N, C-alpha and C. Protein backbone atom coordinates (compact mmCIF):
# COMPACT_ATOMS: atom_id res chain seq x y z
N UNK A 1 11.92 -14.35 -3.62
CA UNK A 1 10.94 -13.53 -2.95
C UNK A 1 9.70 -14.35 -2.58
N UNK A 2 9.18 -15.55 -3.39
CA UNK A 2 7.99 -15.72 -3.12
C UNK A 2 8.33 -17.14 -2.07
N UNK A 3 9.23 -17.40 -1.73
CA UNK A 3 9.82 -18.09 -0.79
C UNK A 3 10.16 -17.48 0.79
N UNK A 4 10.16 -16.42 0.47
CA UNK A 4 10.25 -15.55 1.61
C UNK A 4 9.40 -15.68 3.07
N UNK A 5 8.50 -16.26 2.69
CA UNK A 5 7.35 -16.31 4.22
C UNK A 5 6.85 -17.60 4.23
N UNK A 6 7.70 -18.62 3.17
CA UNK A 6 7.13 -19.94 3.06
C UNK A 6 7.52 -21.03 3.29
N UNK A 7 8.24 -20.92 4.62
CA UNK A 7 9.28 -21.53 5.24
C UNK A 7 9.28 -23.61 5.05
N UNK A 8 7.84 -24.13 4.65
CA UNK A 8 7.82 -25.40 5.11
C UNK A 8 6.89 -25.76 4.08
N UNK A 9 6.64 -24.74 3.04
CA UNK A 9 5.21 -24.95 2.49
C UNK A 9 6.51 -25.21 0.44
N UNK A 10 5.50 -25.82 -0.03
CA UNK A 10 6.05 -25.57 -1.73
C UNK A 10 5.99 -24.78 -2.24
N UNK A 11 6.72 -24.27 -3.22
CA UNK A 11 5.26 -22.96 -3.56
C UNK A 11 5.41 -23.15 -5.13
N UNK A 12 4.88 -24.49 -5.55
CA UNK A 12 4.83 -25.04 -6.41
C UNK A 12 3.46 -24.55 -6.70
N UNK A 13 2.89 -23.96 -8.07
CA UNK A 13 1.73 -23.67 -8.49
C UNK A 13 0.36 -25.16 -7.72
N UNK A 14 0.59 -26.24 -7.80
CA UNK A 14 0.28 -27.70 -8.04
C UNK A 14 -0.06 -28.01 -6.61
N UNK A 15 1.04 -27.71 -5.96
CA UNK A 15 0.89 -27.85 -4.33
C UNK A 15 -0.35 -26.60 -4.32
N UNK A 16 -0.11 -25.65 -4.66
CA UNK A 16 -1.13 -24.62 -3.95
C UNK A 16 -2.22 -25.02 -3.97
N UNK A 17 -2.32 -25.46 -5.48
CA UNK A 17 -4.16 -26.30 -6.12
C UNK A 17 -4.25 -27.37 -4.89
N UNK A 18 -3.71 -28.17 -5.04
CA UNK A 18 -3.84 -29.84 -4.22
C UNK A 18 -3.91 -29.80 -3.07
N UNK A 19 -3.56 -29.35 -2.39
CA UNK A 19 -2.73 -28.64 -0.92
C UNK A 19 -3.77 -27.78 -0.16
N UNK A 20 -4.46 -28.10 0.76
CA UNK A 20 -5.32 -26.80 0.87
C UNK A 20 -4.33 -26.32 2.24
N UNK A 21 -3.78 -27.13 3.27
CA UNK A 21 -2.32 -26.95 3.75
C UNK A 21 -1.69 -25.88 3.53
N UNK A 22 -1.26 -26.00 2.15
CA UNK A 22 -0.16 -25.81 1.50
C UNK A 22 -0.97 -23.88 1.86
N UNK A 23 -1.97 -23.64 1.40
CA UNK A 23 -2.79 -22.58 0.95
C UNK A 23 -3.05 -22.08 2.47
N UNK A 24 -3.67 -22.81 3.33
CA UNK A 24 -3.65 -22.20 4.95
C UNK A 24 -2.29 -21.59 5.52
N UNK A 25 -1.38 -22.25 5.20
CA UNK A 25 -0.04 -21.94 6.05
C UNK A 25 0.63 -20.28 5.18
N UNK A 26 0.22 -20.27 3.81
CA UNK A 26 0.48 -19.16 2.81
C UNK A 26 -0.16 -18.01 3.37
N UNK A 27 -1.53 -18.31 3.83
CA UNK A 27 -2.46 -17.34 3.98
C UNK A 27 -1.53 -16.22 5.37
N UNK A 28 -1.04 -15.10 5.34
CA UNK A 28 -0.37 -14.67 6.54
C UNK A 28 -1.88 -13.47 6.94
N UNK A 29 -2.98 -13.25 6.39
CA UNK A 29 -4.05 -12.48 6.88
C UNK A 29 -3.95 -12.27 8.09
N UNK A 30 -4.45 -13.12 9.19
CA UNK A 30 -4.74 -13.79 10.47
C UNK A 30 -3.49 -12.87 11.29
N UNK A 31 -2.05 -13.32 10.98
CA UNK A 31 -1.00 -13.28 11.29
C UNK A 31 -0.25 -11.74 10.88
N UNK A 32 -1.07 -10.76 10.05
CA UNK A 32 -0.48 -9.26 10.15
C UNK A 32 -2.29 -8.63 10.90
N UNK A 33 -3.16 -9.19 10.79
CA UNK A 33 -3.84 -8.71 11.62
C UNK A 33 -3.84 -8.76 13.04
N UNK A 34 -3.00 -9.74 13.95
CA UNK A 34 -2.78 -10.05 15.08
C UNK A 34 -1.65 -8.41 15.09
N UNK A 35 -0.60 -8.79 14.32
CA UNK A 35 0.75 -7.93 14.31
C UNK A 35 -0.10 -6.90 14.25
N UNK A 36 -1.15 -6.44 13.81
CA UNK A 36 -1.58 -5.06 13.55
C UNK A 36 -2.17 -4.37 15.28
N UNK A 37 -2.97 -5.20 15.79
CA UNK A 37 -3.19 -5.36 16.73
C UNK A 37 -2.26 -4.79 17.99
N UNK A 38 -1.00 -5.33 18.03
CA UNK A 38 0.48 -5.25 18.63
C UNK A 38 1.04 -4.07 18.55
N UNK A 39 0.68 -3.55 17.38
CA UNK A 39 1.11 -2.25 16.78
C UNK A 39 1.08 -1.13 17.72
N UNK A 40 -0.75 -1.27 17.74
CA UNK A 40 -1.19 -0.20 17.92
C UNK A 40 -2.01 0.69 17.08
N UNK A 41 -2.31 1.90 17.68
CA UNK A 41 -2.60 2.34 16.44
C UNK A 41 -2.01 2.96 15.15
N UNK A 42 -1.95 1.75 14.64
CA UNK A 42 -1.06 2.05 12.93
C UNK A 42 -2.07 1.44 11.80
N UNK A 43 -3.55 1.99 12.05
CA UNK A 43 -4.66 1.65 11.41
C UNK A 43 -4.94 2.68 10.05
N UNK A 44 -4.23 3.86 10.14
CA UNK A 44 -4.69 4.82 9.36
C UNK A 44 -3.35 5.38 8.37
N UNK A 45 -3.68 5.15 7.23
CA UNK A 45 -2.45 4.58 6.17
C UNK A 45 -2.38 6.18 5.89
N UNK A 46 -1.20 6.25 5.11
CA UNK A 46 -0.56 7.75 4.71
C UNK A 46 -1.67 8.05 3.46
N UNK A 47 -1.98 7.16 2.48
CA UNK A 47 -2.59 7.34 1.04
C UNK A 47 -3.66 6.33 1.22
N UNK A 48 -4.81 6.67 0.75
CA UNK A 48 -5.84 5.26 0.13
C UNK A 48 -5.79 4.06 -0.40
N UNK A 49 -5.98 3.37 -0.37
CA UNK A 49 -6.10 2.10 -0.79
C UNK A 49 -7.32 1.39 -1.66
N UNK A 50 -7.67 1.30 -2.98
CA UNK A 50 -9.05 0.88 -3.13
C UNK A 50 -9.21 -0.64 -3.02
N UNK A 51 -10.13 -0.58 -2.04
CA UNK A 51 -10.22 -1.93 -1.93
C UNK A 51 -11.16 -2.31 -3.20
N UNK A 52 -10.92 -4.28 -3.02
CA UNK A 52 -11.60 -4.55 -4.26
C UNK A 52 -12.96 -5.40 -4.11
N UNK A 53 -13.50 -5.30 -5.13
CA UNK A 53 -15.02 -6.20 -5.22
C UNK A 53 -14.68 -7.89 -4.85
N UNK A 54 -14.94 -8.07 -3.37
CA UNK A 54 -14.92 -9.61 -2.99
C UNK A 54 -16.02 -10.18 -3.15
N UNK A 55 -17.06 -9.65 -3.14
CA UNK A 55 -18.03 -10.46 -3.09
C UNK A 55 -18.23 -11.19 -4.55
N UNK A 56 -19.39 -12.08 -3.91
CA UNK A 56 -19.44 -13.22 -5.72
C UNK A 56 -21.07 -13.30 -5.82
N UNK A 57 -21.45 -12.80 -6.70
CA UNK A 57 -22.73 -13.18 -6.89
C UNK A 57 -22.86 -14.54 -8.15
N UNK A 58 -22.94 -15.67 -7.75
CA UNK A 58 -23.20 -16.86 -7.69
C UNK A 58 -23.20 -17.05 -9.22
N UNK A 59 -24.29 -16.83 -9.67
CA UNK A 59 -25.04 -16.73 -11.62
C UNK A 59 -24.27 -16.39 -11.93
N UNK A 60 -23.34 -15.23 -11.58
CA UNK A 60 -22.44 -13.80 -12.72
C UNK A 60 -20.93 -15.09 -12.59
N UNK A 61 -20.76 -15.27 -11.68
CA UNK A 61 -19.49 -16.07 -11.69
C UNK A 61 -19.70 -17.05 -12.39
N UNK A 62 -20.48 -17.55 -11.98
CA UNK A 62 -20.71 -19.63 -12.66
C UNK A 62 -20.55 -19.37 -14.06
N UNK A 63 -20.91 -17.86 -15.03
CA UNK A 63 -21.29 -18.05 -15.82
C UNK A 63 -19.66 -17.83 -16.93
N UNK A 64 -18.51 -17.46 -15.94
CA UNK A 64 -17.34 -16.96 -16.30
C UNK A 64 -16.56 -18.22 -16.52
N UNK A 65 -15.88 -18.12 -17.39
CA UNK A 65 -14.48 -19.13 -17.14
C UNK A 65 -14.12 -19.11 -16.28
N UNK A 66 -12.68 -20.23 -15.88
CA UNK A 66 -11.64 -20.60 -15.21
C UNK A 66 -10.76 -19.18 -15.57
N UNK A 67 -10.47 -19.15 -17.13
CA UNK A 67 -9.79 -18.07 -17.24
C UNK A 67 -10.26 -16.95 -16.80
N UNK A 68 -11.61 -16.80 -16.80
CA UNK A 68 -12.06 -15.04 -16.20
C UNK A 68 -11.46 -14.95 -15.10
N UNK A 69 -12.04 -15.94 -14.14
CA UNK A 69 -11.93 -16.18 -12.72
C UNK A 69 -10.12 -15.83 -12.41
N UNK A 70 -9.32 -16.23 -13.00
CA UNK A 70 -7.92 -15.98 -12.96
C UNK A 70 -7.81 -14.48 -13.42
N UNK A 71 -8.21 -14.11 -14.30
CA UNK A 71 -7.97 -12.52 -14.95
C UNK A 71 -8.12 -11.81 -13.64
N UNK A 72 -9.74 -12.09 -13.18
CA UNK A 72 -10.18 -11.37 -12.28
C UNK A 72 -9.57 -10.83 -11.13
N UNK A 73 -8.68 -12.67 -10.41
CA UNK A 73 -8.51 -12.20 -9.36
C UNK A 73 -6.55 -11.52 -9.36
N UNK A 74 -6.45 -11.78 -10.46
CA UNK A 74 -4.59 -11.54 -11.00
C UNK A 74 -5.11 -9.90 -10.94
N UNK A 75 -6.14 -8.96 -11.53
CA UNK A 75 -6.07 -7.38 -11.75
C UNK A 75 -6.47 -7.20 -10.25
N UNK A 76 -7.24 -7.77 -9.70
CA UNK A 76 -7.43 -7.41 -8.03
C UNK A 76 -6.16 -7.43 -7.29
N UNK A 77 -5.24 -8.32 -7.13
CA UNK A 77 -4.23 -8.83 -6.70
C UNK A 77 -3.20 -7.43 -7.42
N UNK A 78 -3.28 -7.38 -8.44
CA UNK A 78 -2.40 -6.25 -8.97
C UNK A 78 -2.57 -5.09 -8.67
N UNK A 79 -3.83 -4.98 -8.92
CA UNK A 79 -4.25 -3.36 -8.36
C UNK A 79 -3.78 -3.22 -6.79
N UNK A 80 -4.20 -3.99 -5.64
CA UNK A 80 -4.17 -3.97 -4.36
C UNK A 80 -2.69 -3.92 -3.98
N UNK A 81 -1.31 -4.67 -4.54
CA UNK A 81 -0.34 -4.78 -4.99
C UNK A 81 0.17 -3.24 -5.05
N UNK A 82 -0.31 -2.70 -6.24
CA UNK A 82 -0.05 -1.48 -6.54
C UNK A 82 -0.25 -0.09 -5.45
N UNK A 83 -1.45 -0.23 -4.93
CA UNK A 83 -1.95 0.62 -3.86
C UNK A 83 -0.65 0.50 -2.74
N UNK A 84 -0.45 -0.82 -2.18
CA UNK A 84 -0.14 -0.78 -0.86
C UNK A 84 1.33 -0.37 -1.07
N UNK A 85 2.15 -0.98 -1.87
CA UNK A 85 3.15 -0.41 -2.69
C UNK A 85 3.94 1.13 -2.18
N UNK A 86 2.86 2.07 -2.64
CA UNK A 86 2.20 3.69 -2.91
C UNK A 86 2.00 3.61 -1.06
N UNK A 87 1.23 3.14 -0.55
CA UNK A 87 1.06 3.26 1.05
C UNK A 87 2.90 3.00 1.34
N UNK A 88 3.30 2.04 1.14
CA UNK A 88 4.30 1.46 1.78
C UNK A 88 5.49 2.98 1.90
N UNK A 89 5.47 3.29 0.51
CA UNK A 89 6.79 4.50 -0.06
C UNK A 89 6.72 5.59 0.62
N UNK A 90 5.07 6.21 0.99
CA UNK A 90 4.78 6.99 2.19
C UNK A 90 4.96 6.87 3.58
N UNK A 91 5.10 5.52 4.25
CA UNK A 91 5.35 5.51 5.56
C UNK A 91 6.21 5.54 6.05
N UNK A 92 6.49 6.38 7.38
CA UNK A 92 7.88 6.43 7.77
C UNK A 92 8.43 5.15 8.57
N UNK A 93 9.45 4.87 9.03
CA UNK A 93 10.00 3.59 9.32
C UNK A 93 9.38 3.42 10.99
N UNK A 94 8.74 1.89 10.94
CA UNK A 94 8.23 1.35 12.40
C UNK A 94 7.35 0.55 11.95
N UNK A 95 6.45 0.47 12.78
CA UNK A 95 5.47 -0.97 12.92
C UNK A 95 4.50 -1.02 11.64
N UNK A 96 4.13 0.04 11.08
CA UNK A 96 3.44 0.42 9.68
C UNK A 96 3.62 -0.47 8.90
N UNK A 97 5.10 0.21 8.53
CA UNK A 97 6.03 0.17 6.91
C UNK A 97 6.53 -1.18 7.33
N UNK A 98 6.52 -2.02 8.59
CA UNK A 98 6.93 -3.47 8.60
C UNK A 98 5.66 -3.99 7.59
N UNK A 99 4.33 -3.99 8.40
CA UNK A 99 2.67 -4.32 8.21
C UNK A 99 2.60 -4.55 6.50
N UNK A 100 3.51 -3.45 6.30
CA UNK A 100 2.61 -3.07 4.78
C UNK A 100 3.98 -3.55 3.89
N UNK A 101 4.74 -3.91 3.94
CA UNK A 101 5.66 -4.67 3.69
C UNK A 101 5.54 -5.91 3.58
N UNK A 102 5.42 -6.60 4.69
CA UNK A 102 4.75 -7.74 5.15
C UNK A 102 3.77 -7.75 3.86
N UNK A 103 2.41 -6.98 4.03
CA UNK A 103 1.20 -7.16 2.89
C UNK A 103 1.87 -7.24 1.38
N UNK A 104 2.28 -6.53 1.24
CA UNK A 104 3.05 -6.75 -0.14
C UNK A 104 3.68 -7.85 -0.44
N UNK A 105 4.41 -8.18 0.40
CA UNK A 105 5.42 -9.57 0.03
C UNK A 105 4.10 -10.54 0.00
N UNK A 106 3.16 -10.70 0.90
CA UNK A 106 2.13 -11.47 0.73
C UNK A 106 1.28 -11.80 -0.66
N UNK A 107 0.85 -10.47 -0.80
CA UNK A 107 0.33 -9.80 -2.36
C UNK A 107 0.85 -10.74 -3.39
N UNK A 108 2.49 -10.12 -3.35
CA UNK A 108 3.25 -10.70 -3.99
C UNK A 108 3.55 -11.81 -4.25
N UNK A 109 3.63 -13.22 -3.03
CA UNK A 109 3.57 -14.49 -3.27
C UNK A 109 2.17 -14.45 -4.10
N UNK A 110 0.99 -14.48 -3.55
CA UNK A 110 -0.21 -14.85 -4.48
C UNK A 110 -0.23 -14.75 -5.50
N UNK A 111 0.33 -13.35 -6.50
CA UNK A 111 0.43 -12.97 -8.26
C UNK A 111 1.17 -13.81 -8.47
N UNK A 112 2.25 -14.36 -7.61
CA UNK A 112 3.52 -15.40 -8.36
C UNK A 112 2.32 -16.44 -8.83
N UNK A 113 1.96 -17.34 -7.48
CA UNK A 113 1.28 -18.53 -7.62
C UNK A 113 0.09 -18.39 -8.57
N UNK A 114 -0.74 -17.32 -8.93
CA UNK A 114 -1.62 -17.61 -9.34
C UNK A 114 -1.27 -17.46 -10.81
N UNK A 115 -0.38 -16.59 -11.15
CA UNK A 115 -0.03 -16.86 -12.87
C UNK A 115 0.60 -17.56 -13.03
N UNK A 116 1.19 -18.77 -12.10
CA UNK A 116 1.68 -20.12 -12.60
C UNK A 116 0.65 -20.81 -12.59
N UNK A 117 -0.36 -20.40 -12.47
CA UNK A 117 -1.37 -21.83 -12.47
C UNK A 117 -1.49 -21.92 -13.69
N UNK A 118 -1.25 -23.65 -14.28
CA UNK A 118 -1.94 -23.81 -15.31
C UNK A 118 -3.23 -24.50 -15.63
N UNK A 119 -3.90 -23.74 -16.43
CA UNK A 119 -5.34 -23.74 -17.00
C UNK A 119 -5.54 -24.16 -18.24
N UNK A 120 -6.22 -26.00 -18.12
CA UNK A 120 -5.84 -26.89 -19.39
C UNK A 120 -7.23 -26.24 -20.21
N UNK A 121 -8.28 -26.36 -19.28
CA UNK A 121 -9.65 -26.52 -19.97
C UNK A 121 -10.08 -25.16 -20.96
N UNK A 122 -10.47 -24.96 -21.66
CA UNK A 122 -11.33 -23.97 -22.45
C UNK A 122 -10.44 -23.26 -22.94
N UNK A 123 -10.53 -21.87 -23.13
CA UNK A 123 -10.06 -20.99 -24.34
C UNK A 123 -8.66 -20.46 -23.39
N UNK A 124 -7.78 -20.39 -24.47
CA UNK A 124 -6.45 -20.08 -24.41
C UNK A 124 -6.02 -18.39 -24.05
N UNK A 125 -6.89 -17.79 -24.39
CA UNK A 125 -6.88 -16.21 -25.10
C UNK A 125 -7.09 -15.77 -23.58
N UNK A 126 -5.96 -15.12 -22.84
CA UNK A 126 -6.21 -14.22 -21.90
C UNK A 126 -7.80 -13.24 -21.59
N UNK A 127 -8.53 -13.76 -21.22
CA UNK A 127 -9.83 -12.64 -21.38
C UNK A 127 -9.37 -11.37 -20.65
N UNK A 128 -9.55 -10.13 -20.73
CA UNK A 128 -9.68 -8.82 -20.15
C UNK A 128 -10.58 -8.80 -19.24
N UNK A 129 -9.92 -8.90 -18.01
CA UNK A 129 -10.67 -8.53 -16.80
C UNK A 129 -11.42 -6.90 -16.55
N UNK A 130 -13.06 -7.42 -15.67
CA UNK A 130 -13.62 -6.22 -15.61
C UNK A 130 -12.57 -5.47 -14.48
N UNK A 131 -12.65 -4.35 -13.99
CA UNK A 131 -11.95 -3.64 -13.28
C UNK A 131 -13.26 -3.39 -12.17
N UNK A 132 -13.53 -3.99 -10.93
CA UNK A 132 -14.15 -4.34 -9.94
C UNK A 132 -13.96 -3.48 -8.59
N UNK A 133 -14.32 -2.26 -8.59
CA UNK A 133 -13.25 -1.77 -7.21
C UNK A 133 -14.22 -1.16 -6.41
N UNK A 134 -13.98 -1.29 -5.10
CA UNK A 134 -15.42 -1.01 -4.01
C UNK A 134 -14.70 0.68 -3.43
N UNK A 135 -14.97 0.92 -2.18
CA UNK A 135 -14.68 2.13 -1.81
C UNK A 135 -12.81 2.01 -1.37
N UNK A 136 -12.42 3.27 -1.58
CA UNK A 136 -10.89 3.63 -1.04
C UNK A 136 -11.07 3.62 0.70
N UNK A 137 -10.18 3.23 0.93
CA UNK A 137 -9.73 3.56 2.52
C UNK A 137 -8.66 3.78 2.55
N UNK A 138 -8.54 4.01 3.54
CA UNK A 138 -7.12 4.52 4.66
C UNK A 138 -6.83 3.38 5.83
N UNK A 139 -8.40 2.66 6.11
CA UNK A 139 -8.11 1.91 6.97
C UNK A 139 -7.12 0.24 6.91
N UNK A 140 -5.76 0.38 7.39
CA UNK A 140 -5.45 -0.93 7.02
C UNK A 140 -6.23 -1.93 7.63
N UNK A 141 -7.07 -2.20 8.91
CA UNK A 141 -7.53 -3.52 9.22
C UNK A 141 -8.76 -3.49 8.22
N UNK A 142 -9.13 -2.60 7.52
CA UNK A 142 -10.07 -2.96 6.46
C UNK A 142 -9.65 -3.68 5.32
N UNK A 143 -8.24 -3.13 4.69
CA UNK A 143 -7.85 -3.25 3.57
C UNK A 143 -7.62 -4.87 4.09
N UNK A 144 -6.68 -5.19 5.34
CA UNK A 144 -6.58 -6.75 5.40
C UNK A 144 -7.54 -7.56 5.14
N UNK A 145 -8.84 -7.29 5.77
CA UNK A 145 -10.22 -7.54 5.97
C UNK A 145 -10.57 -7.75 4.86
N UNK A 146 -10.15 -7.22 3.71
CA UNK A 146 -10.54 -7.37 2.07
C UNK A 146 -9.77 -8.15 1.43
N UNK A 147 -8.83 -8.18 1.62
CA UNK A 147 -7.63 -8.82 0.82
C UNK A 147 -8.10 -10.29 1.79
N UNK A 148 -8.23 -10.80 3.15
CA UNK A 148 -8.55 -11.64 3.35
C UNK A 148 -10.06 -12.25 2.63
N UNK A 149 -10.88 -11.87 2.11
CA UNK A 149 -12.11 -12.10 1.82
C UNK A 149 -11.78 -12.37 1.00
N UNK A 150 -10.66 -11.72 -0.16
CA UNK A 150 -10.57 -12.01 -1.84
C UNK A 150 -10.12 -13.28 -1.89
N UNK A 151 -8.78 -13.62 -1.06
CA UNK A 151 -8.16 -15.50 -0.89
C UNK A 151 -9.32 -15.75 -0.53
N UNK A 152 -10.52 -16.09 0.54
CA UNK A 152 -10.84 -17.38 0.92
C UNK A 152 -12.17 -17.25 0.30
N UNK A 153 -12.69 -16.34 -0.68
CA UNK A 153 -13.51 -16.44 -1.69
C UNK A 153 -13.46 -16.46 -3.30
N UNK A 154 -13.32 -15.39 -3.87
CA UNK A 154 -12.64 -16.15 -5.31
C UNK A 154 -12.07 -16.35 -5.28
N UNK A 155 -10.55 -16.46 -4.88
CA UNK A 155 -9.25 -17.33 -5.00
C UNK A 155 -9.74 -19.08 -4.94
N UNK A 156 -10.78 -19.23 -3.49
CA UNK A 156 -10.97 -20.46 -3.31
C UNK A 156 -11.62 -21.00 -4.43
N UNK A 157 -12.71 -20.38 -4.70
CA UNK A 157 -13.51 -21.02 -6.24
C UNK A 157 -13.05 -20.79 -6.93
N UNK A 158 -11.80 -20.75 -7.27
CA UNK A 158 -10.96 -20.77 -8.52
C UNK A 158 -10.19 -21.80 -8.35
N UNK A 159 -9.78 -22.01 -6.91
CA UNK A 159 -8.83 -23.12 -6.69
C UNK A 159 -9.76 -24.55 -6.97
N UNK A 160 -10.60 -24.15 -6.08
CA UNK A 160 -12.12 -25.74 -5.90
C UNK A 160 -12.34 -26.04 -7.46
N UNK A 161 -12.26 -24.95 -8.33
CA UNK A 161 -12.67 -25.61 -9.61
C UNK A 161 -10.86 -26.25 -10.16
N UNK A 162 -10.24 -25.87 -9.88
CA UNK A 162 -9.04 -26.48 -10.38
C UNK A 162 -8.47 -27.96 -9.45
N UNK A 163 -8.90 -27.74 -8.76
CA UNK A 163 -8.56 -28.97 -7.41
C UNK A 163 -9.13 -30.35 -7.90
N UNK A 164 -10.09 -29.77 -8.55
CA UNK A 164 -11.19 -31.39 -9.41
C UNK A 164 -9.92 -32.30 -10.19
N UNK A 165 -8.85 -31.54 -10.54
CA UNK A 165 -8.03 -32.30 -11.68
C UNK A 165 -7.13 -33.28 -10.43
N UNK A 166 -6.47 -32.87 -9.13
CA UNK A 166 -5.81 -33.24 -8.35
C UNK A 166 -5.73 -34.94 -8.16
């Protein structure tokens, strides 16, 4: 499955870190928002979606582990996972239930890669992630819009701090 959309890329935990390549070509955001586009209007999902807290306030992060930073973005990734999931089971068959399919399998590569990452430095002990969640929508070019913000912001400073070992 997590090979599924990754036609040329590794999807070796290691490559993802090292690779920023490796991480552009993964990213399909860009590429179901175009498809969304094509669609039509297939903007307004059967069930809600809560999107999640992307933003980073600078101090509050710096002050977290590597491991937070992973907790964090693994329950975002899960939760969002879970939602679209729940959207997907509601839609009837066409350009939607491709979209949100598509998002899932996406979803889905990222939880693979990111709980293979391994994390040498500091404490071993899984920390308990806060549960971070901004407003529900319906709107999918929002929900993309979010889920794109979560990769190329904490995902990235999670990667940038792991990339130092490369």
């Amino acid at each position: 499955m997590v090979a599924s959309e990754l036609s040329s890329v590794q999807t070796r935990p290691i490559d993802f870190v090292c690779n920023s390549e490796a991480r552009r070509v993964m990213n399909k955001v860009k590429d179901l928002q175009e498809e969304m586009k094509d669609c039509g209007a297939v903007d307004a999902l059967p069930s809600s979606i809560q999107l999640q807290c992307v933003g980073i306030h600078k101090p509050t992060w710096e002050r977290k582990s590597v491991h937070e930073w992973r907790a964090e973005i693994l329950l975002s990734l899960g939760t969002l996972a879970q939602d679209v999931r729940s959207a997907r089971t509601l839609s009837q068959p066409g350009c939607r239930l491709n979209l949100l399919e598509r998002l899932e399998r996406s979803i889905n590569n990222y939880l693979h890669v990111v709980r293979l990452l391994h994390i040498e430095q500091g404490e071993q002990v899984v920390p308990q992630a806060e549960r971070c969640l901004g407003q529900p929508s319906k709107d999918l070019g929002l929900v993309l819009k979010n889920f794109g913000r979560l990769l190329t912001g904490k995902l990235e400073w999670l990667i940038a701090e792991m990339a130092k070992g490369c």
